[in-house]
C-alpha cells in the first residue's frame, strides 16, 4: 500500500509517464464531454413525452346470488367480494389495453392506433382503484388522449354488458324452456290421472271417509228407531192379539161404504131378530122374516168382506175386525188399530232405510278402498308436479337474478381523479438524467485513473527489481 509513495520519491516520473497521464486525462475529458453533451442534448433538443394520469374506482356491488345464500358466513362474503373485485380489475386492465379500445380512442382524435400508443393500467392492491395513464407529445394532447381512452373504455364496457345481456336472454329462454316443458308434462300426467281415476285430491278421500262416518251414525240411529218401533208394534200386537195385517184389514173394511152398509143392516136384523124371538116362536112370520133378513145381510156381508180382503170371511173375523159404525167419530179399537198400523209402517220404513243405508255404505266403502289404492299414485304425481314447480321457480328466480345483475361481470366504475394536464415531461426527466450522467462520468474518470495508476505501478516495480 505504501510502495507508490516510496517509489515516487526514489524514482521521478519520466516524460513517457507524463505523456501517458495526459492521454488518460484527455480521454477522460472527451468521454465526460460526450456524456454531458448527450445529456444536455436530451434535455434541450430531444422530443418531449408527457403522461396524463387518472384513477377510476370499481363500485362495491356484491353478487345477488351470494346474497341470497344464508349459509355463507361473513368471511365467505368478504372473500367472495375481494375475489370478484380482483377479477374485475384484471379484466378491466386487459380491456383497457385491447385493440378495440385503443382503436376507438384513436379514431375519436383522428389518430392511428400506433400514434395513440399503449396505455398504462395498474390496479392498486387491496382496493378497487385502477390507475390509468397515456403518453403524448404535448400536455394538451396527452390530456385529450386520456379522456378519449376513458370514454372508449366506458363504451366498450357498455358493449360488453349489452352482449352479456343478450347472451343471458338467449340462455334464459333455453333453460326456462326445458324446465317449463318438464313442468307441463308433470301437470298433464297429473290431470290425466285425475280424470281417469276419478280422484281429484286427497281431500276427496277425507270427505268420502267423513260421509261414510255420517252414514254409519245415521244407520245406528235408524236401527235404534227400528228396534223401538218393532218393540212397540210387538207389544201392541201381543197385548190385543192383533197383528198389523188384521188391523189393516179392519181399516179396509171400515173404509168401504157398502160393507159398512151391510154391517149396519146385519146389526139391525140381528137386533130385530132378538127382539121378536123373545115374543114369538121360531115359526112365527115375524121371526121368520127377521131370520131371513139377518141371513141375507150376513151373506152380503161375508161376500163383500171376501171381495175386499181376498179371502173367506166369517162373522167371527168380521166382529174381530169391526171398529164400530161410521157414526162413531172416536173409538178405542180404531185408535188401537191405528197405532198398530202406524208402528208397523214405521218399522217397515225404518227397515227399508237401514237397508238403503247399508247399500250406500257398501258402495262408499268400496269406492273409498279403490280411491285409497289410487291415492299413492296421485300423491306421487302431485309430488312430481311440486318438484317441477320448485325447479321452475328456482330456475326462474336464479335466471332473473343473473339477468338483472348486468353489472355482475362488469361492475360500474367511477372516475375519482380526472385526467390531469401534465406540466413536466416524463421523458426525458431532468433529475434522473443528471444522476445518470454524473454516475457515468464518475465511473469513466475513476476507471481511467485506476488504469493510469496500474500502468505506473507496473513500471515502478520493474525498475525497482532491475536496480536490486
GROMACS .gro file of C-alpha atoms in nm:
model
  468
    1UNK     CA    1   0.000   0.000   0.000
    2UNK     CA    2   0.293   0.233   0.072
    3UNK     CA    3   0.506   0.131  -0.226
    4UNK     CA    4   0.376   0.402  -0.460
    5UNK     CA    5   0.485   0.698  -0.243
    6UNK     CA    6   0.822   0.537  -0.176
    7UNK     CA    7   0.878   0.468  -0.542
    8UNK     CA    8   0.765   0.817  -0.632
    9UNK     CA    9   1.024   0.960  -0.401
   10UNK     CA   10   1.305   0.740  -0.526
   11UNK     CA   11   1.203   0.727  -0.894
   12UNK     CA   12   1.097   1.052  -1.055
   13UNK     CA   13   0.831   1.043  -1.331
   14UNK     CA   14   0.969   1.031  -1.683
   15UNK     CA   15   0.840   1.217  -1.984
   16UNK     CA   16   0.669   0.897  -2.103
   17UNK     CA   17   0.478   0.874  -1.775
   18UNK     CA   18   0.368   1.231  -1.802
   19UNK     CA   19   0.258   1.175  -2.162
   20UNK     CA   20   0.061   0.870  -2.066
   21UNK     CA   21  -0.112   1.064  -1.790
   22UNK     CA   22  -0.204   1.340  -2.030
   23UNK     CA   23  -0.350   1.088  -2.270
   24UNK     CA   24  -0.566   0.937  -1.993
   25UNK     CA   25  -0.669   1.284  -1.890
   26UNK     CA   26  -0.765   1.371  -2.246
   27UNK     CA   27  -0.969   1.054  -2.282
   28UNK     CA   28  -1.149   1.127  -1.956
   29UNK     CA   29  -1.224   1.480  -2.066
   30UNK     CA   30  -1.354   1.363  -2.403
   31UNK     CA   31  -1.577   1.096  -2.254
   32UNK     CA   32  -1.713   1.335  -1.992
   33UNK     CA   33  -1.777   1.594  -2.258
   34UNK     CA   34  -1.963   1.338  -2.470
   35UNK     CA   35  -2.172   1.218  -2.175
   36UNK     CA   36  -2.269   1.568  -2.062
   37UNK     CA   37  -2.320   1.681  -2.416
   38UNK     CA   38  -2.561   1.396  -2.478
   39UNK     CA   39  -2.738   1.475  -2.154
   40UNK     CA   40  -2.773   1.841  -2.247
   41UNK     CA   41  -2.893   1.742  -2.594
   42UNK     CA   42  -3.162   1.518  -2.447
   43UNK     CA   43  -3.270   1.795  -2.215
   44UNK     CA   44  -3.282   2.062  -2.483
   45UNK     CA   45  -3.349   1.915  -2.825
   46UNK     CA   46  -3.493   1.559  -2.783
   47UNK     CA   47  -3.870   1.509  -2.823
   48UNK     CA   48  -4.073   1.552  -2.505
   49UNK     CA   49  -4.321   1.290  -2.384
   50UNK     CA   50  -4.588   1.382  -2.130
   51UNK     CA   51  -4.806   1.147  -1.928
   52UNK     CA   52  -5.164   1.220  -1.823
   53UNK     CA   53  -5.284   1.011  -1.529
   54UNK     CA   54  -5.628   0.946  -1.387
   55UNK     CA   55  -5.786   0.694  -1.150
   56UNK     CA   56  -6.113   0.503  -1.151
   57UNK     CA   57  -6.274   0.301  -0.874
   58UNK     CA   58  -6.493  -0.007  -0.906
   59UNK     CA   59  -6.827   0.012  -0.728
   60UNK     CA   60  -6.869  -0.236  -0.445
   61UNK     CA   61  -7.158  -0.444  -0.572
   62UNK     CA   62  -7.193  -0.784  -0.403
   63UNK     CA   63  -7.331  -1.070  -0.604
   64UNK     CA   64  -7.708  -1.105  -0.560
   65UNK     CA   65  -7.677  -1.481  -0.591
   66UNK     CA   66  -7.439  -1.492  -0.298
   67UNK     CA   67  -7.658  -1.251  -0.102
   68UNK     CA   68  -7.945  -1.500  -0.128
   69UNK     CA   69  -7.740  -1.783   0.023
   70UNK     CA   70  -7.781  -1.764   0.402
   71UNK     CA   71  -7.528  -2.042   0.463
   72UNK     CA   72  -7.242  -1.812   0.359
   73UNK     CA   73  -7.055  -1.663   0.654
   74UNK     CA   74  -6.932  -1.306   0.674
   75UNK     CA   75  -6.577  -1.418   0.591
   76UNK     CA   76  -6.705  -1.609   0.289
   77UNK     CA   77  -6.885  -1.300   0.164
   78UNK     CA   78  -6.580  -1.080   0.217
   79UNK     CA   79  -6.353  -1.327   0.038
   80UNK     CA   80  -6.603  -1.360  -0.245
   81UNK     CA   81  -6.625  -0.979  -0.277
   82UNK     CA   82  -6.245  -0.947  -0.283
   83UNK     CA   83  -6.217  -1.222  -0.543
   84UNK     CA   84  -6.482  -1.056  -0.761
   85UNK     CA   85  -6.306  -0.721  -0.729
   86UNK     CA   86  -5.964  -0.862  -0.821
   87UNK     CA   87  -6.111  -1.050  -1.117
   88UNK     CA   88  -6.284  -0.733  -1.234
   89UNK     CA   89  -5.960  -0.533  -1.201
   90UNK     CA   90  -5.771  -0.792  -1.407
   91UNK     CA   91  -6.046  -0.791  -1.670
   92UNK     CA   92  -6.055  -0.411  -1.685
   93UNK     CA   93  -5.677  -0.395  -1.720
   94UNK     CA   94  -5.698  -0.627  -2.019
   95UNK     CA   95  -5.997  -0.447  -2.171
   96UNK     CA   96  -5.831  -0.104  -2.145
   97UNK     CA   97  -5.529  -0.225  -2.344
   98UNK     CA   98  -5.719  -0.411  -2.616
   99UNK     CA   99  -5.700  -0.302  -2.978
  100UNK     CA  100  -6.075  -0.229  -2.979
  101UNK     CA  101  -6.045   0.035  -2.707
  102UNK     CA  102  -5.724   0.186  -2.845
  103UNK     CA  103  -5.867   0.195  -3.197
  104UNK     CA  104  -6.188   0.366  -3.082
  105UNK     CA  105  -5.995   0.621  -2.874
  106UNK     CA  106  -5.751   0.692  -3.158
  107UNK     CA  107  -6.036   0.729  -3.410
  108UNK     CA  108  -6.206   0.988  -3.189
  109UNK     CA  109  -5.887   1.200  -3.206
  110UNK     CA  110  -5.812   1.132  -3.575
  111UNK     CA  111  -5.504   0.923  -3.494
  112UNK     CA  112  -5.385   0.580  -3.581
  113UNK     CA  113  -5.352   0.312  -3.317
  114UNK     CA  114  -4.972   0.333  -3.337
  115UNK     CA  115  -4.981   0.710  -3.287
  116UNK     CA  116  -5.215   0.674  -2.993
  117UNK     CA  117  -4.982   0.436  -2.814
  118UNK     CA  118  -5.029   0.181  -2.539
  119UNK     CA  119  -5.196   0.296  -2.216
  120UNK     CA  120  -5.058   0.222  -1.873
  121UNK     CA  121  -5.304   0.040  -1.645
  122UNK     CA  122  -5.221  -0.067  -1.292
  123UNK     CA  123  -5.453  -0.185  -1.016
  124UNK     CA  124  -5.399  -0.067  -0.662
  125UNK     CA  125  -5.368  -0.374  -0.443
  126UNK     CA  126  -5.618  -0.405  -0.163
  127UNK     CA  127  -5.866  -0.158  -0.309
  128UNK     CA  128  -6.096  -0.110  -0.604
  129UNK     CA  129  -5.878   0.165  -0.755
  130UNK     CA  130  -5.726   0.138  -1.101
  131UNK     CA  131  -5.465   0.391  -1.214
  132UNK     CA  132  -5.457   0.459  -1.587
  133UNK     CA  133  -5.229   0.677  -1.796
  134UNK     CA  134  -5.127   0.759  -2.153
  135UNK     CA  135  -4.833   0.948  -2.303
  136UNK     CA  136  -4.833   1.224  -2.561
  137UNK     CA  137  -4.610   1.479  -2.725
  138UNK     CA  138  -4.779   1.782  -2.564
  139UNK     CA  139  -4.964   1.829  -2.236
  140UNK     CA  140  -5.291   1.917  -2.413
  141UNK     CA  141  -5.270   1.620  -2.649
  142UNK     CA  142  -5.190   1.386  -2.362
  143UNK     CA  143  -5.492   1.503  -2.165
  144UNK     CA  144  -5.719   1.461  -2.468
  145UNK     CA  145  -5.583   1.112  -2.525
  146UNK     CA  146  -5.652   1.022  -2.160
  147UNK     CA  147  -6.011   1.149  -2.187
  148UNK     CA  148  -6.061   0.964  -2.517
  149UNK     CA  149  -5.920   0.648  -2.361
  150UNK     CA  150  -6.162   0.671  -2.067
  151UNK     CA  151  -6.462   0.730  -2.296
  152UNK     CA  152  -6.365   0.443  -2.528
  153UNK     CA  153  -6.312   0.220  -2.224
  154UNK     CA  154  -6.660   0.302  -2.091
  155UNK     CA  155  -6.816   0.248  -2.432
  156UNK     CA  156  -6.651  -0.092  -2.458
  157UNK     CA  157  -6.782  -0.187  -2.113
  158UNK     CA  158  -7.132  -0.087  -2.224
  159UNK     CA  159  -7.099  -0.304  -2.534
  160UNK     CA  160  -6.982  -0.599  -2.327
  161UNK     CA  161  -7.270  -0.557  -2.083
  162UNK     CA  162  -7.521  -0.546  -2.369
  163UNK     CA  163  -7.362  -0.852  -2.526
  164UNK     CA  164  -7.378  -1.033  -2.194
  165UNK     CA  165  -7.743  -0.932  -2.155
  166UNK     CA  166  -7.828  -1.073  -2.498
  167UNK     CA  167  -7.647  -1.397  -2.424
  168UNK     CA  168  -7.825  -1.422  -2.088
  169UNK     CA  169  -8.161  -1.366  -2.260
  170UNK     CA  170  -8.087  -1.649  -2.501
  171UNK     CA  171  -7.973  -1.879  -2.224
  172UNK     CA  172  -8.267  -1.766  -2.012
  173UNK     CA  173  -8.523  -1.874  -2.270
  174UNK     CA  174  -8.342  -2.201  -2.339
  175UNK     CA  175  -8.303  -2.301  -1.975
  176UNK     CA  176  -8.651  -2.186  -1.883
  177UNK     CA  177  -8.799  -2.372  -2.179
  178UNK     CA  178  -8.654  -2.703  -2.059
  179UNK     CA  179  -8.788  -2.675  -1.704
  180UNK     CA  180  -9.120  -2.537  -1.829
  181UNK     CA  181  -9.160  -2.840  -2.055
  182UNK     CA  182  -9.094  -3.073  -1.761
  183UNK     CA  183  -9.348  -2.887  -1.550
  184UNK     CA  184  -9.613  -2.902  -1.822
  185UNK     CA  185  -9.551  -3.275  -1.870
  186UNK     CA  186  -9.589  -3.342  -1.497
  187UNK     CA  187  -9.907  -3.133  -1.480
  188UNK     CA  188 -10.052  -3.312  -1.785
  189UNK     CA  189  -9.984  -3.654  -1.633
  190UNK     CA  190 -10.147  -3.548  -1.306
  191UNK     CA  191 -10.453  -3.404  -1.480
  192UNK     CA  192 -10.495  -3.712  -1.698
  193UNK     CA  193 -10.472  -3.943  -1.397
  194UNK     CA  194 -10.730  -3.738  -1.208
  195UNK     CA  195 -10.973  -3.774  -1.498
  196UNK     CA  196 -10.912  -4.148  -1.538
  197UNK     CA  197 -10.917  -4.234  -1.169
  198UNK     CA  198 -11.195  -4.002  -1.057
  199UNK     CA  199 -10.970  -3.886  -0.773
  200UNK     CA  200 -10.901  -3.514  -0.776
  201UNK     CA  201 -10.724  -3.471  -0.443
  202UNK     CA  202 -10.655  -3.633  -0.109
  203UNK     CA  203 -10.927  -3.411   0.040
  204UNK     CA  204 -11.174  -3.607  -0.171
  205UNK     CA  205 -11.081  -3.924   0.020
  206UNK     CA  206 -11.111  -3.742   0.351
  207UNK     CA  207 -11.453  -3.609   0.253
  208UNK     CA  208 -11.561  -3.959   0.146
  209UNK     CA  209 -11.444  -4.100   0.480
  210UNK     CA  210 -11.642  -3.831   0.663
  211UNK     CA  211 -11.951  -3.915   0.458
  212UNK     CA  212 -11.913  -4.282   0.548
  213UNK     CA  213 -11.890  -4.198   0.916
  214UNK     CA  214 -12.201  -3.980   0.888
  215UNK     CA  215 -12.392  -4.264   0.718
  216UNK     CA  216 -12.280  -4.505   0.988
  217UNK     CA  217 -12.417  -4.272   1.253
  218UNK     CA  218 -12.746  -4.244   1.063
  219UNK     CA  219 -12.760  -4.624   1.032
  220UNK     CA  220 -12.709  -4.666   1.406
  221UNK     CA  221 -12.988  -4.416   1.472
  222UNK     CA  222 -13.219  -4.584   1.219
  223UNK     CA  223 -13.153  -4.928   1.370
  224UNK     CA  224 -13.234  -4.790   1.715
  225UNK     CA  225 -13.557  -4.637   1.588
  226UNK     CA  226 -13.640  -4.960   1.403
  227UNK     CA  227 -13.595  -5.166   1.717
  228UNK     CA  228 -13.808  -4.921   1.913
  229UNK     CA  229 -14.088  -4.933   1.655
  230UNK     CA  230 -14.067  -5.314   1.639
  231UNK     CA  231 -14.087  -5.342   2.015
  232UNK     CA  232 -14.391  -5.117   2.037
  233UNK     CA  233 -14.563  -5.295   1.750
  234UNK     CA  234 -14.496  -5.636   1.903
  235UNK     CA  235 -14.619  -5.516   2.241
  236UNK     CA  236 -14.948  -5.385   2.098
  237UNK     CA  237 -14.999  -5.692   1.883
  238UNK     CA  238 -14.925  -5.923   2.175
  239UNK     CA  239 -15.146  -5.744   2.421
  240UNK     CA  240 -15.452  -5.735   2.192
  241UNK     CA  241 -15.377  -6.042   1.980
  242UNK     CA  242 -15.394  -5.818   1.676
  243UNK     CA  243 -15.143  -5.815   1.402
  244UNK     CA  244 -15.079  -5.523   1.174
  245UNK     CA  245 -15.225  -5.723   0.885
  246UNK     CA  246 -15.554  -5.768   1.066
  247UNK     CA  247 -15.553  -5.401   1.163
  248UNK     CA  248 -15.502  -5.312   0.803
  249UNK     CA  249 -15.793  -5.538   0.701
  250UNK     CA  250 -16.008  -5.368   0.965
  251UNK     CA  251 -15.938  -5.027   0.816
  252UNK     CA  252 -16.006  -5.169   0.470
  253UNK     CA  253 -16.347  -5.286   0.579
  254UNK     CA  254 -16.421  -4.963   0.762
  255UNK     CA  255 -16.329  -4.757   0.460
  256UNK     CA  256 -16.576  -4.941   0.234
  257UNK     CA  257 -16.926  -4.775   0.248
  258UNK     CA  258 -17.104  -5.077   0.107
  259UNK     CA  259 -16.951  -5.311   0.362
  260UNK     CA  260 -17.045  -5.069   0.637
  261UNK     CA  261 -17.397  -5.055   0.499
  262UNK     CA  262 -17.419  -5.437   0.504
  263UNK     CA  263 -17.276  -5.435   0.855
  264UNK     CA  264 -17.543  -5.192   0.977
  265UNK     CA  265 -17.811  -5.396   0.804
  266UNK     CA  266 -17.683  -5.712   0.973
  267UNK     CA  267 -17.674  -5.538   1.309
  268UNK     CA  268 -18.029  -5.409   1.273
  269UNK     CA  269 -18.153  -5.751   1.154
  270UNK     CA  270 -17.984  -5.923   1.445
  271UNK     CA  271 -18.130  -5.672   1.688
  272UNK     CA  272 -18.478  -5.715   1.538
  273UNK     CA  273 -18.444  -6.095   1.546
  274UNK     CA  274 -18.351  -6.090   1.910
  275UNK     CA  275 -18.640  -5.864   1.986
  276UNK     CA  276 -18.910  -6.071   1.809
  277UNK     CA  277 -18.761  -6.405   1.918
  278UNK     CA  278 -18.832  -6.317   2.279
  279UNK     CA  279 -19.202  -6.260   2.198
  280UNK     CA  280 -19.281  -6.512   1.926
  281UNK     CA  281 -19.190  -6.861   1.834
  282UNK     CA  282 -18.939  -6.959   1.566
  283UNK     CA  283 -19.214  -7.025   1.314
  284UNK     CA  284 -19.387  -6.703   1.363
  285UNK     CA  285 -19.387  -6.500   1.041
  286UNK     CA  286 -19.224  -6.205   1.210
  287UNK     CA  287 -18.941  -6.424   1.341
  288UNK     CA  288 -18.903  -6.595   1.004
  289UNK     CA  289 -18.890  -6.258   0.831
  290UNK     CA  290 -18.628  -6.129   1.075
  291UNK     CA  291 -18.426  -6.450   1.036
  292UNK     CA  292 -18.433  -6.416   0.659
  293UNK     CA  293 -18.328  -6.055   0.680
  294UNK     CA  294 -18.035  -6.146   0.906
  295UNK     CA  295 -17.923  -6.429   0.678
  296UNK     CA  296 -17.942  -6.203   0.374
  297UNK     CA  297 -17.738  -5.932   0.545
  298UNK     CA  298 -17.485  -6.190   0.669
  299UNK     CA  299 -17.443  -6.336   0.321
  300UNK     CA  300 -17.394  -5.992   0.168
  301UNK     CA  301 -17.156  -5.901   0.446
  302UNK     CA  302 -16.941  -6.212   0.402
  303UNK     CA  303 -16.940  -6.178   0.025
  304UNK     CA  304 -16.836  -5.815   0.043
  305UNK     CA  305 -16.570  -5.894   0.305
  306UNK     CA  306 -16.423  -6.175   0.092
  307UNK     CA  307 -16.417  -5.941  -0.205
  308UNK     CA  308 -16.237  -5.667  -0.010
  309UNK     CA  309 -15.994  -5.885   0.184
  310UNK     CA  310 -15.928  -6.150  -0.080
  311UNK     CA  311 -16.002  -6.446   0.148
  312UNK     CA  312 -16.317  -6.600   0.301
  313UNK     CA  313 -16.450  -6.403   0.592
  314UNK     CA  314 -16.676  -6.529   0.866
  315UNK     CA  315 -16.874  -6.337   1.121
  316UNK     CA  316 -16.618  -6.401   1.392
  317UNK     CA  317 -16.343  -6.241   1.187
  318UNK     CA  318 -16.574  -5.956   1.089
  319UNK     CA  319 -16.666  -5.898   1.450
  320UNK     CA  320 -16.298  -5.902   1.547
  321UNK     CA  321 -16.214  -5.650   1.273
  322UNK     CA  322 -16.505  -5.423   1.346
  323UNK     CA  323 -16.417  -5.074   1.463
  324UNK     CA  324 -16.772  -4.951   1.505
  325UNK     CA  325 -17.012  -4.769   1.280
  326UNK     CA  326 -16.934  -4.459   1.081
  327UNK     CA  327 -17.131  -4.250   1.322
  328UNK     CA  328 -16.873  -4.302   1.588
  329UNK     CA  329 -16.602  -4.048   1.542
  330UNK     CA  330 -16.372  -4.181   1.812
  331UNK     CA  331 -16.336  -4.543   1.904
  332UNK     CA  332 -16.070  -4.707   2.124
  333UNK     CA  333 -16.041  -5.003   1.892
  334UNK     CA  334 -15.992  -4.772   1.598
  335UNK     CA  335 -15.720  -4.586   1.786
  336UNK     CA  336 -15.559  -4.919   1.874
  337UNK     CA  337 -15.570  -5.035   1.516
  338UNK     CA  338 -15.421  -4.704   1.402
  339UNK     CA  339 -15.133  -4.740   1.648
  340UNK     CA  340 -15.067  -5.096   1.535
  341UNK     CA  341 -15.064  -4.995   1.166
  342UNK     CA  342 -14.861  -4.681   1.234
  343UNK     CA  343 -14.593  -4.871   1.424
  344UNK     CA  344 -14.582  -5.140   1.159
  345UNK     CA  345 -14.550  -4.885   0.881
  346UNK     CA  346 -14.281  -4.702   1.076
  347UNK     CA  347 -14.100  -5.030   1.136
  348UNK     CA  348 -14.107  -5.120   0.768
  349UNK     CA  349 -13.993  -4.769   0.671
  350UNK     CA  350 -13.704  -4.783   0.913
  351UNK     CA  351 -13.611  -5.130   0.789
  352UNK     CA  352 -13.606  -5.003   0.433
  353UNK     CA  353 -13.400  -4.705   0.545
  354UNK     CA  354 -13.147  -4.929   0.718
  355UNK     CA  355 -13.121  -5.142   0.406
  356UNK     CA  356 -13.070  -4.833   0.193
  357UNK     CA  357 -12.801  -4.706   0.430
  358UNK     CA  358 -12.630  -5.045   0.420
  359UNK     CA  359 -12.629  -5.033   0.042
  360UNK     CA  360 -12.491  -4.679   0.038
  361UNK     CA  361 -12.225  -4.768   0.294
  362UNK     CA  362 -12.117  -5.069   0.090
  363UNK     CA  363 -12.086  -4.856  -0.222
  364UNK     CA  364 -11.899  -4.577  -0.046
  365UNK     CA  365 -11.664  -4.817   0.134
  366UNK     CA  366 -11.585  -4.988  -0.193
  367UNK     CA  367 -11.517  -4.652  -0.356
  368UNK     CA  368 -11.304  -4.548  -0.058
  369UNK     CA  369 -11.100  -4.864  -0.093
  370UNK     CA  370 -11.044  -4.802  -0.463
  371UNK     CA  371 -10.957  -4.435  -0.415
  372UNK     CA  372 -10.723  -4.516  -0.128
  373UNK     CA  373 -10.531  -4.752  -0.355
  374UNK     CA  374 -10.514  -4.482  -0.620
  375UNK     CA  375 -10.410  -4.210  -0.376
  376UNK     CA  376 -10.049  -4.332  -0.368
  377UNK     CA  377 -10.019  -4.282  -0.743
  378UNK     CA  378 -10.191  -3.944  -0.713
  379UNK     CA  379  -9.950  -3.837  -0.439
  380UNK     CA  380  -9.651  -3.946  -0.647
  381UNK     CA  381  -9.774  -3.750  -0.949
  382UNK     CA  382  -9.860  -3.450  -0.730
  383UNK     CA  383  -9.512  -3.468  -0.576
  384UNK     CA  384  -9.360  -3.471  -0.926
  385UNK     CA  385  -9.560  -3.158  -1.007
  386UNK     CA  386  -9.444  -2.986  -0.688
  387UNK     CA  387  -9.082  -3.075  -0.758
  388UNK     CA  388  -9.115  -2.949  -1.114
  389UNK     CA  389  -9.276  -2.629  -0.986
  390UNK     CA  390  -8.994  -2.581  -0.733
  391UNK     CA  391  -8.731  -2.635  -1.000
  392UNK     CA  392  -8.913  -2.399  -1.233
  393UNK     CA  393  -8.947  -2.130  -0.963
  394UNK     CA  394  -8.584  -2.158  -0.851
  395UNK     CA  395  -8.461  -2.159  -1.210
  396UNK     CA  396  -8.677  -1.859  -1.292
  397UNK     CA  397  -8.559  -1.673  -0.982
  398UNK     CA  398  -8.195  -1.756  -1.049
  399UNK     CA  399  -8.215  -1.657  -1.412
  400UNK     CA  400  -8.392  -1.334  -1.326
  401UNK     CA  401  -8.123  -1.254  -1.071
  402UNK     CA  402  -7.850  -1.324  -1.325
  403UNK     CA  403  -8.037  -1.125  -1.588
  404UNK     CA  404  -8.093  -0.829  -1.359
  405UNK     CA  405  -7.735  -0.837  -1.235
  406UNK     CA  406  -7.599  -0.680  -1.556
  407UNK     CA  407  -7.306  -0.532  -1.366
  408UNK     CA  408  -7.202  -0.864  -1.211
  409UNK     CA  409  -6.915  -0.936  -1.451
  410UNK     CA  410  -6.856  -0.573  -1.546
  411UNK     CA  411  -6.922  -0.355  -1.238
  412UNK     CA  412  -6.980   0.017  -1.266
  413UNK     CA  413  -6.679   0.245  -1.250
  414UNK     CA  414  -6.647   0.597  -1.119
  415UNK     CA  415  -6.365   0.832  -1.203
  416UNK     CA  416  -6.209   0.964  -0.883
  417UNK     CA  417  -5.923   1.161  -1.042
  418UNK     CA  418  -5.982   1.336  -1.374
  419UNK     CA  419  -5.712   1.315  -1.643
  420UNK     CA  420  -5.458   1.578  -1.540
  421UNK     CA  421  -5.280   1.830  -1.759
  422UNK     CA  422  -4.909   1.739  -1.716
  423UNK     CA  423  -4.671   2.030  -1.650
  424UNK     CA  424  -4.343   1.839  -1.678
  425UNK     CA  425  -4.229   1.584  -1.929
  426UNK     CA  426  -4.190   1.228  -1.817
  427UNK     CA  427  -3.935   1.160  -2.095
  428UNK     CA  428  -3.668   1.284  -2.059
  429UNK     CA  429  -3.663   1.353  -1.688
  430UNK     CA  430  -3.413   1.612  -1.566
  431UNK     CA  431  -3.309   1.468  -1.230
  432UNK     CA  432  -3.270   1.104  -1.339
  433UNK     CA  433  -3.078   1.221  -1.648
  434UNK     CA  434  -2.837   1.433  -1.441
  435UNK     CA  435  -2.782   1.149  -1.198
  436UNK     CA  436  -2.714   0.904  -1.480
  437UNK     CA  437  -2.471   1.144  -1.649
  438UNK     CA  438  -2.286   1.206  -1.322
  439UNK     CA  439  -2.260   0.835  -1.250
  440UNK     CA  440  -2.130   0.761  -1.599
  441UNK     CA  441  -1.879   1.048  -1.575
  442UNK     CA  442  -1.758   0.931  -1.236
  443UNK     CA  443  -1.726   0.571  -1.346
  444UNK     CA  444  -1.530   0.664  -1.661
  445UNK     CA  445  -1.298   0.901  -1.471
  446UNK     CA  446  -1.226   0.653  -1.195
  447UNK     CA  447  -1.169   0.378  -1.446
  448UNK     CA  448  -0.916   0.580  -1.643
  449UNK     CA  449  -0.744   0.693  -1.325
  450UNK     CA  450  -0.715   0.338  -1.198
  451UNK     CA  451  -0.578   0.225  -1.537
  452UNK     CA  452  -0.314   0.503  -1.529
  453UNK     CA  453  -0.213   0.409  -1.173
  454UNK     CA  454  -0.185   0.044  -1.271
  455UNK     CA  455   0.044   0.117  -1.564
  456UNK     CA  456   0.264   0.340  -1.349
  457UNK     CA  457   0.283   0.080  -1.068
  458UNK     CA  458   0.395  -0.192  -1.306
  459UNK     CA  459   0.674   0.026  -1.441
  460UNK     CA  460   0.797   0.125  -1.096
  461UNK     CA  461   0.810  -0.236  -0.986
  462UNK     CA  462   1.017  -0.331  -1.291
  463UNK     CA  463   1.267  -0.050  -1.229
  464UNK     CA  464   1.297  -0.143  -0.862
  465UNK     CA  465   1.359  -0.504  -0.948
  466UNK     CA  466   1.627  -0.414  -1.207
  467UNK     CA  467   1.814  -0.196  -0.958
  468UNK     CA  468   1.818  -0.463  -0.696
   0.00000   0.00000   0.00000
